[in-house]
Short mmCIF file of C-alpha atoms in Angstrom, two decimals:
data_model
loop_
_atom_site.label_atom_id
_atom_site.label_comp_id
_atom_site.label_asym_id
_atom_site.label_seq_id
_atom_site.Cartn_x
_atom_site.Cartn_y
_atom_site.Cartn_z
CA MET N 14 20.17 -39.79 115.51
CA ILE N 15 20.64 -41.74 112.28
CA GLY N 16 18.52 -42.71 109.28
CA ILE N 17 19.47 -45.25 106.62
CA PHE N 18 17.68 -45.93 103.35
CA ASN N 19 18.06 -48.97 101.08
CA GLN N 20 20.66 -51.18 102.76
CA LYS N 21 20.23 -54.93 103.24
CA ASN N 22 21.91 -55.07 106.65
CA VAL N 23 20.18 -51.92 107.88
CA ALA N 24 19.71 -53.03 111.49
CA GLU N 25 23.42 -53.76 111.94
CA LEU N 26 24.44 -50.53 110.21
CA SER N 27 22.07 -48.54 112.42
CA TYR N 28 23.56 -50.24 115.48
CA TYR N 29 27.11 -49.27 114.41
CA GLY N 30 25.99 -45.74 113.62
CA LEU N 31 24.36 -45.33 117.03
CA HIS N 32 27.54 -46.62 118.66
CA ALA N 33 29.43 -43.82 116.91
CA LEU N 34 26.86 -41.34 118.23
CA GLN N 35 26.70 -42.75 121.77
CA HIS N 36 28.40 -39.62 123.16
CA ARG N 37 25.28 -37.63 122.25
CA GLY N 38 23.07 -39.54 124.69
CA GLN N 39 23.44 -42.43 127.11
CA GLU N 40 20.01 -42.82 128.67
CA SER N 41 18.29 -44.88 125.99
CA ALA N 42 18.54 -46.18 122.45
CA GLY N 43 16.17 -47.43 119.79
CA ILE N 44 15.84 -48.51 116.16
CA VAL N 45 12.81 -48.78 113.86
CA THR N 46 13.23 -50.66 110.58
CA SER N 47 10.94 -50.94 107.55
CA ASP N 48 10.69 -53.74 104.99
CA GLY N 49 8.64 -51.53 102.66
CA HIS N 50 5.33 -52.71 104.09
CA ARG N 51 5.63 -53.15 107.84
CA MET N 52 7.80 -51.53 110.50
CA HIS N 53 9.65 -53.26 113.32
CA ILE N 54 10.86 -51.62 116.52
CA HIS N 55 13.12 -52.30 119.46
CA LYS N 56 14.17 -49.73 122.04
CA GLY N 57 15.03 -49.52 125.71
CA GLU N 58 16.81 -47.62 128.45
CA GLY N 59 20.60 -47.83 128.62
CA LEU N 60 23.58 -47.80 126.29
CA VAL N 61 23.36 -49.10 122.73
CA ARG N 62 25.32 -52.26 123.52
CA ASN N 63 22.98 -53.07 126.42
CA VAL N 64 19.70 -52.37 124.62
CA PHE N 65 20.33 -54.60 121.59
CA SER N 66 21.10 -58.32 121.55
CA GLN N 67 21.64 -60.40 118.43
CA MET N 68 18.18 -61.92 118.81
CA GLU N 69 16.59 -58.47 118.89
CA MET N 70 18.67 -57.33 115.91
CA ASP N 71 17.48 -60.35 113.90
CA ARG N 72 13.88 -59.23 114.41
CA LEU N 73 14.53 -55.82 112.85
CA LYS N 74 13.76 -56.72 109.24
CA GLY N 75 13.94 -54.43 106.24
CA ALA N 76 16.19 -52.12 104.23
CA HIS N 77 15.28 -48.76 105.81
CA ALA N 78 15.72 -47.56 109.40
CA ILE N 79 15.86 -44.68 111.82
CA GLY N 80 17.70 -44.83 115.15
CA HIS N 81 18.20 -42.65 118.19
CA VAL N 82 20.26 -42.29 121.35
CA ASN N 83 18.67 -40.14 124.00
CA TYR N 84 20.05 -37.13 125.86
CA ALA N 85 17.15 -35.96 128.00
CA SER N 86 16.42 -33.46 130.70
CA ILE N 87 15.13 -34.79 134.04
CA ALA N 88 11.53 -34.19 132.93
CA GLU N 89 12.02 -36.30 129.80
CA SER N 90 14.00 -39.13 131.41
CA GLU N 91 11.23 -41.73 131.40
CA ALA N 92 10.70 -45.01 129.58
CA LEU N 93 7.71 -43.57 127.71
CA ASN N 94 9.97 -40.96 126.09
CA VAL N 95 12.47 -43.44 124.60
CA GLN N 96 12.82 -42.82 120.87
CA PRO N 97 12.11 -43.52 118.04
CA PHE N 98 8.31 -43.54 118.23
CA LEU N 99 6.20 -45.83 116.06
CA PHE N 100 2.66 -44.67 115.32
CA LYS N 101 -0.06 -46.84 113.77
CA SER N 102 -3.27 -45.53 112.21
CA ALA N 103 -5.71 -46.25 109.42
CA GLY N 104 -3.39 -44.33 107.12
CA GLY N 105 -0.47 -46.66 107.83
CA GLU N 106 2.62 -46.74 110.03
CA LEU N 107 4.88 -43.78 110.77
CA ALA N 108 8.14 -43.61 112.77
CA ILE N 109 9.61 -40.39 114.17
CA CYS N 110 12.66 -39.33 116.16
CA HIS N 111 14.08 -35.91 116.94
CA ASN N 112 16.82 -33.87 118.59
CA GLY N 113 16.49 -30.43 120.16
CA ASN N 114 13.65 -28.58 121.81
CA ILE N 115 10.47 -26.86 120.60
CA VAL N 116 10.09 -23.72 122.69
CA ASN N 117 6.38 -23.32 121.92
CA SER N 118 5.56 -26.99 122.54
CA LYS N 119 3.19 -26.26 125.43
CA GLU N 120 1.17 -23.84 123.32
CA ILE N 121 0.94 -26.34 120.45
CA GLN N 122 0.03 -29.19 122.79
CA ALA N 123 -2.66 -27.10 124.52
CA PHE N 124 -4.19 -26.29 121.13
CA LEU N 125 -4.11 -29.93 120.03
CA GLU N 126 -5.65 -31.14 123.28
CA ARG N 127 -8.50 -28.66 122.87
CA GLU N 128 -9.04 -30.24 119.46
CA GLY N 129 -9.19 -33.74 120.96
CA SER N 130 -5.59 -35.03 120.92
CA ILE N 131 -4.38 -37.18 123.82
CA PHE N 132 -0.63 -37.28 124.55
CA GLN N 133 1.29 -40.22 126.00
CA THR N 134 4.79 -38.68 126.25
CA ASN N 135 6.62 -35.39 126.79
CA SER N 136 8.30 -35.73 123.41
CA ASN N 137 8.37 -33.29 120.52
CA GLY N 138 8.22 -36.34 118.25
CA GLU N 139 4.69 -37.10 119.40
CA LEU N 140 3.83 -33.43 118.93
CA LEU N 141 4.88 -33.66 115.28
CA ALA N 142 2.83 -36.83 114.81
CA HIS N 143 -0.34 -35.09 116.00
CA LEU N 144 0.32 -32.10 113.75
CA LEU N 145 0.88 -34.38 110.75
CA LYS N 146 -2.42 -36.15 111.42
CA ARG N 147 -4.26 -32.83 111.16
CA THR N 148 -2.81 -31.86 107.78
CA ARG N 149 -3.67 -33.00 104.25
CA GLY N 150 -1.73 -33.90 101.13
CA ASP N 151 1.41 -35.97 100.63
CA MET N 152 3.94 -36.32 103.45
CA MET N 153 6.21 -33.58 102.12
CA SER N 154 3.33 -31.07 102.10
CA ARG N 155 2.15 -32.17 105.52
CA LEU N 156 5.64 -31.86 107.00
CA LYS N 157 6.10 -28.37 105.59
CA GLU N 158 2.83 -27.25 107.13
CA ALA N 159 3.47 -28.92 110.49
CA LEU N 160 7.02 -27.61 110.87
CA ASN N 161 5.87 -24.04 110.38
CA TYR N 162 3.97 -24.29 113.67
CA MET N 163 7.21 -24.99 115.53
CA GLU N 164 9.74 -22.57 117.01
CA GLY N 165 13.05 -23.61 118.47
CA SER N 166 16.00 -25.84 117.74
CA PHE N 167 15.28 -29.23 116.20
CA SER N 168 16.08 -31.93 113.72
CA PHE N 169 13.55 -34.60 112.75
CA LEU N 170 13.69 -37.98 111.04
CA VAL N 171 10.33 -39.27 109.81
CA MET N 172 9.96 -42.67 108.16
CA GLU N 173 7.08 -44.08 106.14
CA PRO N 174 7.31 -47.71 105.00
CA ASP N 175 8.90 -46.71 101.69
CA ALA N 176 10.49 -43.29 102.34
CA LEU N 177 12.62 -41.34 104.78
CA TYR N 178 12.19 -37.61 105.51
CA VAL N 179 14.68 -35.23 107.14
CA ALA N 180 14.18 -31.67 108.40
CA ILE N 181 15.99 -29.18 110.63
CA ASP N 182 14.94 -25.88 112.16
CA LYS N 183 14.98 -22.66 110.15
CA ASP N 184 17.90 -21.26 112.18
CA GLY N 185 20.08 -24.32 111.61
CA MET N 186 20.90 -24.84 115.27
CA ARG N 187 21.08 -28.65 115.10
CA PRO N 188 23.54 -30.45 112.80
CA MET N 189 22.40 -33.04 110.29
CA SER N 190 24.42 -34.40 107.37
CA ILE N 191 23.74 -36.60 104.36
CA GLY N 192 25.96 -39.48 103.26
CA GLU N 193 25.84 -42.00 100.42
CA PHE N 194 26.78 -45.68 100.18
CA THR N 195 28.68 -47.00 97.19
CA ASN N 196 25.64 -49.07 96.17
CA GLY N 197 23.40 -46.00 96.02
CA GLY N 198 21.73 -46.13 99.41
CA TYR N 199 21.72 -43.11 101.71
CA VAL N 200 22.39 -42.26 105.35
CA VAL N 201 21.63 -39.15 107.37
CA ALA N 202 23.11 -38.54 110.80
CA ALA N 203 23.57 -35.93 113.49
CA GLU N 204 27.34 -36.16 113.02
CA THR N 205 29.60 -37.22 110.17
CA CYS N 206 31.56 -39.58 112.46
CA ALA N 207 28.64 -42.01 111.97
CA PHE N 208 29.42 -42.19 108.24
CA ASP N 209 32.83 -43.73 108.93
CA ALA N 210 31.19 -46.31 111.19
CA VAL N 211 28.76 -47.47 108.49
CA GLY N 212 31.04 -47.09 105.45
CA ALA N 213 29.36 -44.13 103.77
CA LYS N 214 30.73 -41.00 102.11
CA TYR N 215 29.74 -37.48 103.15
CA VAL N 216 27.66 -35.63 100.55
CA ARG N 217 26.46 -32.41 102.20
CA ASP N 218 24.72 -30.91 105.22
CA VAL N 219 20.98 -30.46 105.53
CA LEU N 220 20.26 -26.74 105.21
CA PRO N 221 18.26 -24.60 107.67
CA GLY N 222 14.54 -24.83 106.94
CA GLU N 223 15.04 -27.69 104.48
CA VAL N 224 12.92 -30.85 104.17
CA LEU N 225 14.29 -33.83 102.23
CA ARG N 226 12.56 -36.96 101.00
CA ILE N 227 14.71 -40.02 100.38
CA GLY N 228 12.95 -42.67 98.31
CA ALA N 229 13.49 -45.18 95.51
CA ALA N 230 14.01 -42.32 93.03
CA GLY N 231 16.68 -40.67 95.18
CA ILE N 232 16.59 -37.40 97.11
CA THR N 233 14.07 -34.64 96.55
CA THR N 234 14.20 -31.44 98.55
CA ASP N 235 12.02 -28.46 99.46
CA ASN N 236 11.96 -25.62 102.00
CA TYR N 237 9.29 -25.05 104.63
CA ALA N 238 10.59 -21.66 105.84
CA LYS N 239 11.01 -18.50 103.77
CA LEU N 240 13.50 -16.84 106.12
CA THR N 241 16.44 -18.95 107.29
CA ARG N 242 19.69 -18.38 109.17
CA HIS N 243 22.85 -20.37 109.93
CA LEU N 244 23.06 -20.20 113.74
CA MET N 245 24.68 -23.49 114.73
CA CYS N 246 24.61 -24.19 118.48
CA SER N 247 28.02 -23.17 119.85
CA MET N 248 28.01 -26.13 122.25
CA GLU N 249 28.19 -28.51 119.29
CA TYR N 250 31.72 -27.27 118.57
CA ILE N 251 32.61 -26.79 122.25
CA TYR N 252 31.33 -30.02 123.76
CA PHE N 253 28.74 -32.25 122.10
CA ALA N 254 30.32 -33.34 118.82
CA ARG N 255 33.08 -35.90 118.46
CA PRO N 256 36.48 -34.50 117.40
CA ASP N 257 36.45 -36.53 114.19
CA SER N 258 33.14 -35.05 113.06
CA ASP N 259 32.76 -32.16 110.64
CA ILE N 260 29.96 -29.65 111.29
CA GLU N 261 29.11 -27.68 108.17
CA GLU N 262 32.49 -28.70 106.75
CA ILE N 263 34.46 -27.48 109.79
CA ASN N 264 36.35 -30.20 111.65
CA VAL N 265 35.54 -30.21 115.35
CA TYR N 266 39.06 -31.17 116.49
CA GLU N 267 40.68 -28.41 114.46
CA SER N 268 38.15 -25.81 115.63
CA ARG N 269 38.73 -26.73 119.29
CA LYS N 270 42.47 -26.60 118.80
CA ARG N 271 42.22 -23.13 117.26
CA CYS N 272 40.06 -22.02 120.20
CA GLY N 273 42.76 -23.24 122.56
CA ALA N 274 45.32 -21.13 120.74
CA VAL N 275 43.08 -18.07 120.94
CA LEU N 276 42.54 -18.75 124.64
CA ALA N 277 46.30 -18.86 125.24
CA LYS N 278 46.66 -15.38 123.73
CA GLU N 279 43.64 -13.96 125.55
CA SER N 280 44.42 -15.53 128.93
CA PRO N 281 48.08 -16.52 129.35
CA ALA N 282 49.46 -18.18 132.49
CA PRO N 283 53.00 -16.76 132.89
CA THR N 284 54.06 -19.05 135.76
CA ALA N 285 52.85 -22.29 134.17
CA ASP N 286 55.13 -25.27 133.57
CA ILE N 287 52.80 -27.61 131.66
CA VAL N 288 49.37 -27.79 130.04
CA ILE N 289 46.95 -30.66 130.56
CA GLY N 290 43.43 -31.15 129.23
CA VAL N 291 40.33 -32.62 130.80
CA PRO N 292 39.51 -35.83 128.89
CA ASP N 293 37.96 -35.95 126.41
CA SER N 294 36.38 -32.72 125.23
CA GLY N 295 39.07 -30.47 126.75
CA LEU N 296 42.04 -32.21 125.11
CA SER N 297 41.90 -30.59 121.68
CA ALA N 298 41.79 -27.07 123.13
CA ALA N 299 44.61 -27.96 125.56
CA ILE N 300 46.84 -28.99 122.66
CA GLY N 301 46.15 -25.68 120.92
CA TYR N 302 46.78 -23.75 124.14
CA ALA N 303 50.10 -25.52 124.74
CA GLU N 304 51.35 -24.91 121.20
CA ALA N 305 50.41 -21.23 121.26
CA ALA N 306 51.90 -20.71 124.74
CA GLY N 307 55.09 -22.63 123.98
CA LEU N 308 54.48 -25.01 126.88
CA PRO N 309 54.68 -28.81 127.03
CA PHE N 310 51.38 -30.64 126.65
CA GLU N 311 51.20 -33.53 129.10
CA THR N 312 48.73 -36.31 129.82
CA GLY N 313 48.00 -35.43 133.42
CA MET N 314 44.62 -37.12 133.73
CA VAL N 315 43.42 -40.55 132.66
CA LYS N 316 39.81 -41.37 131.85
CA ASN N 317 38.05 -44.58 132.76
CA ARG N 318 36.48 -45.49 129.41
CA TYR N 319 33.64 -47.39 131.06
CA ILE N 320 32.14 -44.27 132.65
CA GLY N 321 29.83 -42.00 130.66
CA ARG N 322 29.81 -38.25 130.15
CA THR N 323 29.07 -36.46 133.43
CA PHE N 324 27.60 -33.32 131.86
CA ILE N 325 24.67 -35.24 130.40
CA GLU N 326 23.83 -37.22 133.51
CA PRO N 327 20.29 -36.27 134.55
CA THR N 328 21.00 -35.36 138.19
CA GLN N 329 23.69 -33.37 139.95
CA GLU N 330 24.45 -36.24 142.35
CA LEU N 331 25.17 -38.57 139.44
CA ARG N 332 27.37 -35.94 137.79
CA GLU N 333 29.55 -35.51 140.88
CA GLN N 334 29.88 -39.24 141.43
CA GLY N 335 30.71 -39.70 137.76
CA VAL N 336 33.59 -37.21 137.93
CA LYS N 337 35.23 -39.12 140.77
CA MET N 338 34.79 -42.45 139.03
CA LYS N 339 35.84 -41.50 135.51
CA LEU N 340 39.03 -39.43 136.01
CA SER N 341 42.27 -40.01 137.84
CA VAL N 342 45.44 -37.90 138.05
CA ILE N 343 48.92 -39.06 137.06
CA ALA N 344 50.70 -37.74 140.14
CA LYS N 345 54.23 -38.05 138.68
CA VAL N 346 53.27 -35.64 135.89
CA VAL N 347 51.86 -32.84 138.07
CA GLN N 348 53.89 -33.06 141.29
CA GLY N 349 55.65 -29.78 142.08
CA ARG N 350 54.51 -28.17 138.82
CA SER N 351 52.37 -25.20 137.95
CA VAL N 352 49.61 -26.64 135.77
CA VAL N 353 47.33 -25.05 133.19
CA LEU N 354 44.15 -27.13 133.24
CA VAL N 355 42.05 -26.66 130.07
CA ASP N 356 38.41 -27.71 129.97
CA ASP N 357 35.63 -27.16 127.46
CA SER N 358 33.22 -25.23 129.71
CA ILE N 359 32.08 -24.47 133.26
CA VAL N 360 28.35 -24.91 133.88
CA ARG N 361 27.71 -25.61 137.55
CA GLY N 362 31.31 -25.49 138.76
CA THR N 363 31.28 -28.76 140.69
CA THR N 364 33.34 -30.69 138.14
CA SER N 365 36.00 -27.96 138.02
CA ARG N 366 36.22 -27.84 141.80
CA ASN N 367 36.64 -31.61 142.02
CA LEU N 368 39.32 -31.68 139.31
CA ILE N 369 41.37 -28.92 140.91
CA THR N 370 41.15 -30.63 144.29
CA MET N 371 42.35 -33.88 142.72
CA LEU N 372 45.32 -32.13 141.07
CA LYS N 373 46.40 -30.34 144.24
CA ASN N 374 46.02 -33.50 146.30
CA ALA N 375 48.32 -35.17 143.77
CA GLY N 376 50.98 -32.50 144.38
CA ALA N 377 50.37 -29.79 141.79
CA LYS N 378 51.95 -26.52 142.96
CA GLU N 379 49.44 -24.31 141.16
CA VAL N 380 46.37 -24.94 138.99
CA HIS N 381 45.44 -22.27 136.45
CA MET N 382 42.02 -23.09 135.01
CA ARG N 383 41.41 -22.10 131.39
CA ILE N 384 38.03 -22.57 129.70
CA ALA N 385 37.60 -22.88 125.93
CA ALA N 386 34.05 -21.49 126.11
CA PRO N 387 32.79 -18.10 127.24
CA GLU N 388 31.06 -17.83 130.60
CA ILE N 389 27.64 -19.51 130.45
CA LYS N 390 25.42 -16.84 132.01
CA HIS N 391 22.00 -17.67 130.55
CA PRO N 392 19.85 -20.82 130.36
CA CYS N 393 19.43 -22.80 127.15
CA PHE N 394 15.90 -23.48 125.93
CA TYR N 395 17.00 -25.20 122.74
CA GLY N 396 17.94 -28.64 124.03
CA VAL N 397 21.03 -28.26 126.25
CA ASP N 398 20.35 -29.40 129.80
CA TYR N 399 20.71 -26.17 131.76
CA SER N 400 17.35 -24.45 131.69
CA SER N 401 17.50 -22.16 134.75
CA TYR N 402 19.77 -19.43 136.05
CA GLU N 403 20.11 -21.28 139.37
CA GLU N 404 22.15 -24.00 137.67
CA LEU N 405 24.72 -21.60 136.20
CA ILE N 406 27.59 -20.49 138.39
CA SER N 407 28.50 -17.66 135.98
CA ALA N 408 24.97 -16.24 136.17
CA LYS N 409 25.39 -15.32 139.83
CA HIS N 410 29.14 -14.88 140.33
CA THR N 411 32.03 -12.90 138.88
CA THR N 412 35.06 -14.64 137.42
CA GLU N 413 37.02 -13.92 140.62
CA GLU N 414 34.22 -15.35 142.78
CA ILE N 415 34.14 -18.48 140.63
CA ARG N 416 37.91 -18.82 140.91
CA GLU N 417 37.65 -18.77 144.69
CA ARG N 418 34.79 -21.28 144.71
CA ILE N 419 36.57 -23.84 142.52
CA GLY N 420 39.95 -23.32 144.20
CA ALA N 421 41.95 -22.29 141.13
CA ASP N 422 45.04 -20.07 141.34
CA SER N 423 43.73 -18.21 138.29
CA LEU N 424 40.78 -18.57 135.95
CA GLY N 425 40.25 -17.43 132.37
CA PHE N 426 37.51 -17.90 129.75
CA ILE N 427 37.72 -17.44 126.01
CA SER N 428 35.77 -14.41 124.78
CA VAL N 429 32.72 -14.74 122.54
CA SER N 430 34.64 -13.10 119.69
CA GLY N 431 37.56 -15.42 120.40
CA LEU N 432 35.28 -18.44 120.14
CA MET N 433 33.92 -17.19 116.83
CA LYS N 434 37.43 -16.69 115.52
CA GLY N 435 38.60 -20.09 116.71
CA VAL N 436 35.71 -22.05 115.20
CA GLY N 437 36.11 -20.13 111.95
CA ARG N 438 32.61 -20.24 110.47
CA ALA N 439 32.66 -16.60 109.36
CA GLU N 440 36.09 -17.00 107.77
CA LYS N 441 34.91 -20.06 105.84
CA PHE N 442 31.38 -19.06 104.85
CA GLY N 443 31.10 -15.33 105.46
CA LYS N 444 28.89 -13.42 107.86
CA LYS N 445 25.79 -15.41 106.88
CA CYS N 446 27.09 -18.33 108.96
CA GLY N 447 27.07 -17.56 112.66
CA HIS N 448 26.41 -19.22 115.99
CA CYS N 449 23.70 -19.43 118.58
CA THR N 450 25.40 -17.70 121.52
CA ALA N 451 22.31 -17.30 123.70
CA CYS N 452 23.82 -19.04 126.73
CA PHE N 453 26.74 -16.57 126.69
CA THR N 454 25.01 -13.34 125.64
CA GLY N 455 21.32 -13.78 126.41
CA GLU N 456 20.49 -13.04 122.75
CA TYR N 457 18.04 -15.83 121.91
CA ALA N 458 17.37 -16.84 118.32
CA THR N 459 13.61 -17.16 118.83
CA HIS N 460 10.86 -15.78 120.99
CA LEU N 461 10.66 -17.65 124.30
CA TYR N 462 7.33 -19.04 125.42
CA ASN N 463 5.80 -20.52 128.57
CA ASP N 464 7.34 -17.92 130.90
CA GLU N 465 10.40 -20.16 131.01
CA VAL N 466 12.97 -17.53 131.88
CA THR N 467 13.31 -17.08 135.62
CA THR N 468 16.01 -15.41 137.65
#
């Protein structure tokens, strides 16, 4: 998700920014631009490069824009849910896009429908639009009131013809940063790697419970929540974010590398000869593991760069097929060797099983699986696509049972405390900055609605 204010070539910059954020969602992409009076939109299903042609880019006039790449659950994977959304009413045009998940969305929607609202999508962005329509005052006041109805993990970009608004949840579970162009324009994005792509300089992060307005006079800010916390989603550091991004001033590559070093101390592999990482999100932790263990780090697997991320494919069949298509083993590296295989996480276990089978078929003597995330034992209701216990291998099986199922010679996970130490938020900011660890511990940041938790 990206928003840009006051740049002449805003459509092209948004396109480059979304390219930098493509790893966050591969199902759809969209951009809405504003020329100060009217808004222009183009969006579609597929990767950024496939959705936008030069002809379509030329139609996106203006100096302001918001853009989105979609990572959706199966229920949301429909053309109607492609973001951003452009709403037209007697009061003017309004564009909205969002990341995350509102856990009380069904309750809010039921209330709004009783009051006469009709919904066209399953999106939280449309939910916000209906709430805004029911409030009074300027947009900042209306946003503050509307956001207080919402519980969960979210970040929103809202664009009027002449202003851009940014807000994140009161627990700070979704990242959003502010950057500035040399000519005075602004950019906001889900990750700082987008700033490099568009030629902007990082300014600061959006704070939990904060609402910002970016207009001709610059940035004004307010808070919609009285009580706020810093509980960044742990999976941002573990998996979602690009290694060259900084999340609340902590570099993702360095945090993953530190976690790998912690993992090596917590779960050594005494018989190992080499360490390899699963491309791409397991590589940083593998380097840290190898350095801490005093073992050679080798490139034992090669990724096909034309295949997307298997974790965020919407169906299990597509995930398994994607693993086989996107990774291959360098047999000469692993033949006759005891290998430590480092990956970012185990969710369903199918990817790990396939990788270990590939390594052993290529001649690896042993495969010791090491995971730079704690065991995922509980569903996520805040926007990560595992929302039931049935999907989680660690929810139903012990570590030894998982080891047998995936075919590893040994299996080790980093501890929750080890993850905290490796990422280093407490060391940098103090105890006020923590993590959402609900998927590891079952300690959810908010009340859960809709009877969602099932065993």
